[in-house]
Coordinates of C-alpha atoms in Angstrom, one line a residue:
M75 CA 15.1 -10.3 -15.0
A76 CA 15.6 -9.3 -11.4
S77 CA 19.4 -9.4 -11.6
R78 CA 19.3 -7.4 -14.8
L79 CA 17.1 -4.7 -13.1
A80 CA 19.4 -4.6 -10.1
A81 CA 22.4 -4.1 -12.4
L82 CA 20.6 -1.4 -14.4
I83 CA 19.8 0.7 -11.3
S84 CA 22.8 -0.1 -9.1
K85 CA 24.7 3.1 -10.1
P86 CA 25.1 5.5 -7.2
Q87 CA 22.2 8.0 -6.8
R88 CA 23.2 11.4 -8.1
W89 CA 21.6 13.9 -5.8
R90 CA 22.4 17.4 -4.9
V91 CA 20.8 18.3 -1.6
C92 CA 19.9 21.9 -0.8
R93 CA 18.2 23.1 2.3
L94 CA 15.6 25.8 1.9
A95 CA 13.3 27.2 4.6
G96 CA 14.0 24.1 6.8
T97 CA 13.0 21.6 4.2
V98 CA 15.0 19.3 1.9
R99 CA 14.7 19.5 -1.8
Y100 CA 16.2 17.0 -4.2
R101 CA 17.5 17.7 -7.6
S102 CA 18.9 15.1 -9.9
T103 CA 22.1 16.0 -11.6
K104 CA 21.1 14.1 -14.6
Q105 CA 17.9 15.0 -16.4
S106 CA 15.2 12.3 -16.3
V107 CA 14.1 10.9 -19.6
A108 CA 10.9 9.4 -20.8
T109 CA 10.8 5.6 -20.6
G110 CA 8.9 3.6 -23.1
G111 CA 5.2 3.2 -22.6
S112 CA 5.2 3.7 -18.8
S113 CA 2.3 5.7 -17.6
Q114 CA 4.1 7.7 -15.0
S115 CA 3.8 11.5 -15.1
D116 CA 6.7 13.5 -16.5
C117 CA 9.5 14.0 -14.0
T118 CA 11.6 17.2 -14.2
E119 CA 15.0 17.9 -12.6
D120 CA 13.1 18.9 -9.4
G121 CA 11.5 15.5 -9.2
L122 CA 12.4 12.7 -6.7
F123 CA 13.0 10.0 -9.3
T124 CA 16.1 9.5 -11.3
E125 CA 16.4 7.8 -14.7
E126 CA 17.0 4.5 -12.8
H127 CA 13.7 4.9 -11.0
L128 CA 12.0 5.5 -14.3
Q129 CA 13.6 2.4 -15.8
L130 CA 12.3 0.3 -13.0
R131 CA 8.8 1.7 -13.5
S132 CA 8.9 1.2 -17.2
S133 CA 9.8 -2.5 -16.7
L134 CA 7.0 -3.0 -14.2
N135 CA 4.5 -1.2 -16.5
K136 CA 5.4 -3.6 -19.4
L137 CA 4.7 -6.6 -17.1
I138 CA 1.4 -5.1 -16.0
E139 CA 0.2 -4.4 -19.5
K140 CA 1.1 -7.9 -20.6
E141 CA 0.3 -10.1 -17.6
I142 CA -2.3 -8.2 -15.5
N143 CA -4.4 -5.6 -17.2
P144 CA -5.7 -7.9 -20.0
Y145 CA -7.3 -10.1 -17.3
V146 CA -8.5 -7.5 -14.7
D147 CA -12.1 -7.4 -15.9
E148 CA -12.3 -11.2 -15.7
W149 CA -10.8 -11.3 -12.2
E150 CA -13.1 -8.5 -11.0
E151 CA -16.1 -10.5 -12.2
A152 CA -14.8 -13.6 -10.5
K153 CA -14.2 -11.6 -7.2
S154 CA -10.7 -13.0 -7.0
F155 CA -7.4 -13.1 -8.9
P156 CA -4.8 -15.9 -9.0
A157 CA -2.4 -14.5 -6.5
H158 CA 0.2 -17.3 -6.7
E159 CA 0.4 -17.0 -10.4
V160 CA 0.6 -13.2 -10.5
F161 CA 3.0 -13.0 -7.5
K162 CA 5.4 -15.5 -9.1
K163 CA 5.6 -13.3 -12.2
L164 CA 6.2 -10.2 -10.1
G165 CA 8.7 -12.1 -7.9
N166 CA 10.7 -13.4 -10.9
A167 CA 11.1 -9.8 -12.1
G168 CA 12.2 -8.6 -8.7
F169 CA 9.2 -6.4 -7.9
L170 CA 8.2 -8.1 -4.5
G171 CA 11.5 -7.2 -2.8
V172 CA 12.7 -3.9 -4.4
N173 CA 14.2 -2.6 -1.1
K174 CA 14.8 -6.0 0.5
P175 CA 18.3 -7.5 1.0
T176 CA 19.9 -9.2 -2.0
E177 CA 20.8 -12.3 0.0
Y178 CA 17.1 -13.1 0.2
G179 CA 16.3 -12.4 -3.4
G180 CA 15.6 -8.7 -3.1
L181 CA 17.1 -5.9 -5.3
G182 CA 18.7 -4.2 -2.3
L183 CA 17.7 -0.7 -3.3
D184 CA 16.5 2.1 -1.1
F185 CA 12.9 2.8 -0.2
S186 CA 12.4 5.4 -2.9
Y187 CA 12.7 2.6 -5.5
S188 CA 10.0 0.6 -3.7
M189 CA 7.8 3.7 -3.8
A190 CA 8.5 4.2 -7.5
A191 CA 7.2 0.6 -8.1
A192 CA 4.2 1.2 -5.8
E193 CA 3.2 4.2 -7.8
E194 CA 3.5 2.3 -11.1
L195 CA 1.2 -0.4 -9.6
G196 CA -1.5 2.3 -9.9
S197 CA -1.5 1.7 -13.6
I198 CA -3.4 -1.6 -12.9
N199 CA -7.0 -1.0 -13.8
C200 CA -8.4 -1.8 -10.3
G201 CA -7.5 -1.1 -6.7
G202 CA -7.7 -4.7 -5.4
I203 CA -4.6 -6.2 -7.1
P204 CA -2.2 -3.3 -6.2
M205 CA -3.5 -3.6 -2.6
A206 CA -2.8 -7.4 -2.5
V207 CA 0.7 -6.9 -4.0
G208 CA 1.4 -4.2 -1.4
V209 CA 0.5 -6.5 1.4
Q210 CA 3.1 -8.9 0.2
S211 CA 5.9 -6.3 -0.5
D212 CA 5.3 -3.5 2.1
M213 CA 2.9 -4.7 4.8
A214 CA 3.5 -8.3 5.9
T215 CA 7.3 -8.4 5.4
P216 CA 9.1 -5.1 6.6
A217 CA 9.3 -6.2 10.2
L218 CA 10.4 -9.7 9.3
S219 CA 13.1 -8.2 7.0
R220 CA 14.4 -5.8 9.7
F221 CA 14.0 -7.8 12.9
G222 CA 13.5 -11.5 12.0
S223 CA 16.1 -14.2 12.6
E224 CA 18.2 -15.6 9.8
E225 CA 16.1 -18.8 9.9
L226 CA 12.8 -16.9 9.7
K227 CA 14.0 -14.9 6.8
R228 CA 15.0 -18.0 4.9
Q229 CA 11.7 -19.7 5.7
F230 CA 9.3 -16.9 5.1
L231 CA 10.9 -13.8 3.7
E232 CA 12.9 -15.3 0.8
P233 CA 10.0 -17.3 -0.7
S234 CA 7.7 -14.2 -0.3
I235 CA 10.2 -12.0 -2.3
K236 CA 10.5 -14.7 -5.0
G237 CA 6.7 -15.0 -5.3
D238 CA 6.8 -18.7 -4.3
V239 CA 4.3 -18.0 -1.5
V240 CA 1.5 -15.6 -0.7
A241 CA 1.7 -13.6 2.6
C242 CA -1.0 -11.7 4.6
L243 CA -1.0 -9.5 7.6
G244 CA -3.1 -10.2 10.6
V245 CA -3.8 -7.1 12.8
S246 CA -7.5 -6.1 12.7
E247 CA -10.2 -7.9 14.6
A248 CA -13.9 -7.5 14.7
G249 CA -13.6 -5.4 17.8
A250 CA -10.3 -3.8 17.1
G251 CA -9.7 -2.1 13.7
S252 CA -7.8 1.2 13.9
D253 CA -7.5 0.7 17.7
V254 CA -4.7 -1.8 17.4
A255 CA -3.9 -1.8 21.1
S256 CA -7.3 -3.4 21.8
I257 CA -6.7 -6.7 19.9
K258 CA -7.7 -9.8 21.9
T259 CA -5.8 -12.7 20.1
T260 CA -3.4 -14.3 22.4
A261 CA -0.2 -16.5 22.1
V262 CA 0.7 -18.4 25.3
K263 CA 4.0 -20.2 25.8
K264 CA 3.7 -24.0 26.3
G265 CA 6.8 -26.0 26.1
G266 CA 8.8 -24.8 23.1
D267 CA 5.7 -23.5 21.3
Y268 CA 3.2 -20.6 21.3
V269 CA -0.4 -21.6 21.5
I270 CA -2.5 -19.1 19.6
N271 CA -6.2 -18.4 20.2
G272 CA -8.4 -15.6 18.7
S273 CA -9.6 -14.2 15.4
K274 CA -8.7 -11.7 12.7
M275 CA -11.0 -9.8 10.4
W276 CA -10.7 -8.1 7.0
I277 CA -7.5 -9.9 6.1
T278 CA -6.3 -9.1 2.6
N279 CA -5.0 -12.2 0.7
G280 CA -6.4 -14.3 3.6
M281 CA -8.1 -16.9 1.5
Q282 CA -5.0 -17.7 -0.6
A283 CA -2.1 -16.9 1.8
D284 CA 0.5 -19.5 2.7
W285 CA 1.6 -17.6 5.9
I286 CA 0.5 -14.7 8.1
C287 CA 2.4 -12.1 10.0
L288 CA 0.2 -12.2 13.1
L289 CA 0.0 -9.6 15.8
V290 CA -0.9 -11.2 19.1
N291 CA -0.9 -10.5 22.9
T292 CA 2.0 -12.4 24.5
G293 CA 1.7 -10.9 28.0
Q294 CA -0.5 -9.2 30.5
G295 CA 1.3 -5.9 30.7
P296 CA 0.5 -2.5 29.2
A297 CA -1.3 -2.7 25.8
H298 CA 1.6 -1.1 23.9
Q299 CA 4.2 -3.4 25.5
N300 CA 2.5 -6.9 25.6
K301 CA 2.2 -7.6 21.9
S302 CA 4.4 -9.6 19.5
L303 CA 4.6 -10.5 15.8
I304 CA 4.7 -14.2 14.9
C305 CA 5.0 -15.9 11.6
V306 CA 2.2 -18.5 11.3
P307 CA 1.9 -21.0 8.4
M308 CA -1.7 -21.0 7.2
D309 CA -1.8 -24.8 6.9
T310 CA -1.1 -25.2 10.6
K311 CA -3.7 -27.2 12.5
G312 CA -6.3 -24.9 14.1
V313 CA -6.1 -22.1 11.5
V314 CA -9.6 -21.7 10.1
R315 CA -10.4 -19.6 7.0
A316 CA -14.0 -19.0 8.2
R317 CA -15.3 -17.0 5.2
K318 CA -14.5 -14.8 2.3
I319 CA -16.0 -11.4 3.0
N320 CA -18.1 -9.7 0.3
K321 CA -17.1 -6.0 -0.2
I322 CA -18.5 -3.0 -2.1
G323 CA -15.2 -2.5 -3.8
M324 CA -11.7 -4.1 -4.2
W325 CA -13.5 -7.1 -5.7
S326 CA -10.5 -8.9 -7.2
S327 CA -8.7 -9.0 -3.8
D328 CA -9.9 -11.7 -1.5
T329 CA -10.6 -10.6 2.1
A330 CA -11.0 -13.2 4.8
E331 CA -12.2 -13.7 8.4
L332 CA -9.8 -16.0 10.2
F333 CA -10.0 -18.0 13.4
F334 CA -7.1 -19.5 15.4
E335 CA -8.1 -22.4 17.7
D336 CA -5.2 -23.8 19.8
V337 CA -2.8 -23.1 17.0
R338 CA 0.7 -24.3 17.9
V339 CA 3.8 -22.8 16.3
P340 CA 7.5 -22.9 17.5
Q341 CA 8.6 -20.0 19.7
K342 CA 11.4 -19.5 17.1
Y343 CA 8.7 -18.1 14.8
L344 CA 8.6 -14.9 16.9
I345 CA 9.8 -11.9 14.9
G346 CA 12.4 -9.9 16.9
E347 CA 11.8 -9.5 20.6
E348 CA 8.7 -10.5 22.5
G349 CA 6.7 -7.5 23.6
M350 CA 7.9 -5.3 20.7
G351 CA 5.1 -6.2 18.3
F352 CA 3.2 -3.0 18.7
T353 CA 6.3 -0.9 17.9
Y354 CA 7.2 -3.1 15.0
Q355 CA 3.6 -2.9 13.6
M356 CA 3.6 0.9 13.9
L357 CA 6.8 1.0 11.8
Q358 CA 5.1 -1.3 9.2
F359 CA 2.1 1.1 9.2
Q360 CA 4.3 4.0 7.9
E361 CA 5.4 2.0 4.9
E362 CA 1.8 0.7 4.4
R363 CA 0.5 4.3 4.4
M364 CA 3.1 5.6 2.0
L365 CA 2.4 2.6 -0.3
A366 CA -1.4 3.5 -0.2
I367 CA -0.6 7.1 -1.2
A368 CA 1.7 6.0 -4.0
A369 CA -0.7 3.6 -5.5
T370 CA -3.5 6.2 -5.6
L371 CA -1.8 8.9 -7.7
L372 CA -2.1 7.3 -11.1
P373 CA -5.7 6.0 -10.7
L374 CA -6.8 9.5 -9.8
Q375 CA -5.0 11.0 -12.7
K376 CA -6.6 8.4 -14.9
C377 CA -10.0 9.4 -13.6
I378 CA -9.4 13.0 -14.7
R379 CA -7.9 12.0 -18.0
E380 CA -10.7 9.6 -18.9
T381 CA -13.4 12.1 -17.8
A382 CA -11.8 14.8 -19.9
K383 CA -11.9 12.5 -22.9
Y384 CA -15.5 11.3 -22.3
T385 CA -16.8 14.8 -21.7
S386 CA -15.0 16.2 -24.8
E387 CA -16.9 13.6 -26.9
R388 CA -20.2 13.6 -25.2
K389 CA -22.5 16.4 -26.1
A390 CA -25.4 18.1 -24.3
F391 CA -27.4 21.1 -25.4
G392 CA -25.4 21.4 -28.6
Q393 CA -21.8 21.4 -27.2
P394 CA -19.3 19.0 -25.6
I395 CA -19.9 18.7 -21.8
L396 CA -16.2 19.6 -21.3
N397 CA -16.9 23.1 -22.7
N398 CA -18.9 24.0 -19.6
Q399 CA -16.7 26.1 -17.3
S400 CA -17.9 24.2 -14.3
V401 CA -16.5 21.0 -15.8
H402 CA -13.1 22.0 -17.0
F403 CA -12.5 24.3 -14.0
R404 CA -13.4 21.4 -11.7
L405 CA -11.0 19.0 -13.4
A406 CA -8.2 21.6 -13.2
E407 CA -8.8 22.0 -9.5
L408 CA -8.6 18.2 -9.0
E409 CA -5.5 17.9 -11.0
T410 CA -3.9 20.6 -8.8
E411 CA -4.8 18.8 -5.7
I412 CA -3.2 15.6 -7.0
E413 CA 0.0 17.4 -7.7
L414 CA 0.0 18.9 -4.2
L415 CA -0.5 15.3 -2.8
R416 CA 2.4 14.1 -4.9
S417 CA 4.7 16.8 -3.6
L418 CA 3.8 15.9 0.0
H419 CA 4.3 12.3 -0.7
Y420 CA 7.7 12.8 -2.4
R421 CA 8.9 14.9 0.5
C422 CA 7.8 12.1 2.9
I423 CA 9.8 9.5 0.9
A424 CA 12.9 11.6 0.8
M425 CA 12.7 12.1 4.6
F426 CA 12.2 8.4 5.2
V427 CA 15.2 7.5 3.0
Q428 CA 17.3 9.9 5.1
G429 CA 16.2 8.1 8.3
H430 CA 13.8 10.7 9.7
D431 CA 10.5 9.9 11.5
V432 CA 7.8 10.5 8.9
T433 CA 4.8 9.5 11.0
K434 CA 3.3 13.0 10.8
F435 CA 3.8 13.4 7.1
A436 CA 2.8 9.8 6.2
S437 CA -0.4 10.4 8.3
M438 CA -1.1 13.7 6.5
G439 CA -0.5 12.1 3.1
K440 CA -2.8 9.1 4.0
L441 CA -5.5 11.5 5.2
K442 CA -5.3 13.7 2.1
A443 CA -5.1 10.7 -0.3
G444 CA -8.3 9.2 1.2
R445 CA -10.3 12.4 1.1
L446 CA -9.0 13.3 -2.4
A447 CA -9.8 9.9 -3.7
R448 CA -13.4 10.3 -2.7
E449 CA -13.5 13.9 -4.1
V450 CA -12.0 13.0 -7.5
T451 CA -14.0 9.8 -8.1
D452 CA -17.3 11.4 -7.0
S453 CA -16.8 14.6 -9.1
C454 CA -15.7 12.7 -12.2
L455 CA -18.5 10.1 -11.9
Q456 CA -21.0 13.0 -11.8
F457 CA -19.7 14.2 -15.2
W458 CA -20.2 10.8 -16.7
G459 CA -24.0 10.9 -15.9
G460 CA -25.8 7.7 -16.2
M461 CA -22.9 5.9 -17.8
G462 CA -20.9 6.5 -14.7
F463 CA -23.4 4.6 -12.6
T464 CA -22.8 1.4 -14.7
S465 CA -20.2 -1.2 -14.1
E466 CA -19.0 -0.8 -17.7
A467 CA -17.2 2.5 -16.8
L468 CA -13.8 2.3 -15.1
I469 CA -14.7 5.4 -13.1
S470 CA -17.4 3.4 -11.3
R471 CA -14.8 0.8 -10.3
F472 CA -12.4 3.4 -8.9
Y473 CA -15.4 5.0 -7.1
R474 CA -16.0 1.7 -5.3
D475 CA -12.4 0.7 -4.8
F476 CA -10.9 3.9 -3.4
R477 CA -13.5 4.5 -0.8
L478 CA -11.5 2.1 1.3
L479 CA -8.6 4.5 1.5
S480 CA -10.2 6.6 4.2
I481 CA -10.9 3.4 6.3
G482 CA -8.1 0.8 5.8
G483 CA -4.6 1.2 7.2
G484 CA -5.9 3.7 9.8
A485 CA -9.1 5.6 9.4
D486 CA -9.1 9.3 8.6
E487 CA -10.0 10.0 12.2
V488 CA -6.9 8.1 13.4
M489 CA -4.7 10.1 11.0
L490 CA -6.1 13.3 12.4
S491 CA -5.4 12.2 16.0
I492 CA -1.8 11.3 15.0
I493 CA -1.4 14.7 13.4
C494 CA -2.9 16.5 16.4
K495 CA -0.4 14.6 18.6
Y496 CA 2.5 15.8 16.6
M497 CA 1.1 19.3 16.8
N498 CA 0.8 19.0 20.6
I499 CA -2.9 19.9 20.5
L500 CA -4.4 16.4 21.2
P501 CA -6.3 16.6 24.5
K502 CA -4.8 14.4 27.2
V503 CA -7.2 11.7 28.5
P504 CA -7.5 12.0 32.3
M505 CA -6.0 9.2 34.3
K506 CA -8.6 7.0 36.0
K507 CA -8.5 7.0 39.7
K508 CA -7.8 3.7 41.3

């Protein structure tokens, strides 16, 4: 199926680019068409996606509706989903390496196609599984794909794209979440190996993963220049999966605390150059944040759609709840905010594909997505009344799941600091006197 998809969407992109007020707007020269039962919103000629993007989304939607959504309730109840089984099905269809090189099993398409797939992952009826898939496709593997050696790509990237293995990303620690520069895990050279000691916290896929893209300190220099990314097989002696962490949301996605006790791996497992890990990880963060935005759009629209349906049927004081101006006006406001987020997100994707630095816009989008997710789920849950406070309603699951968006992948406050930095209004920290 992967080769068929690649052939289907391998035609040259048909873009006309026009510059208006310093921004880039994209217009497809071929009108987009509706595709099957896919749940994506309608795309006009002013949209980012072409017919080929929509075909990709339609194919993914069919897989989701057949292989994932029928089992989501069961996996949520079990607080875990069979990652190897699900990833293999996604890998066979080409969805774990949409923008990865064809020589390693990817589709070889540009990043906009990866974001089209990420947005369609939002049609899964929970937040945990899209997050787990995103770790595999857009968080643990971008640096490996860009900077890894041929041997590393064959050993770790190729099976990850094919869905033969499960990957995870090891950055956060108990004392270093959004403050990445403060991580304490070390990797010291001994002979031809690195010896790793330390711990990682809140690791998505950590209980099921076969390998981890691990950020460690490999030197004693400045915090932004002493870090490296290393591929570590999870069955290596000294890797300890200490516990599965219970969470208020994202139930079906396993989250682990990991320890590394004198873990030895060959120095050839280093991704790219030693000391460049912080920079590589910052690059990975941009893709992670855009993925998070993309996977949020459909669930938020589903919240509004399901709430409109419920309140049109549920009556109070002799009329449908939806008839109250405060209700239908509020849903209209929220729908408007979602479309504004979509526009910012699509602009960010277009700039990224052109090779521009999107740090500011990705941070803005991540900030807005996290805050809007809280606003939409809270407002909609309120209109469901007592039913919204039960686990039977999908809105309550989204309320739990998407609270993470303002914390994971860089907290709101970190996004604000990044934006302030690009605006040249972030106060400079005084240098300490020696």
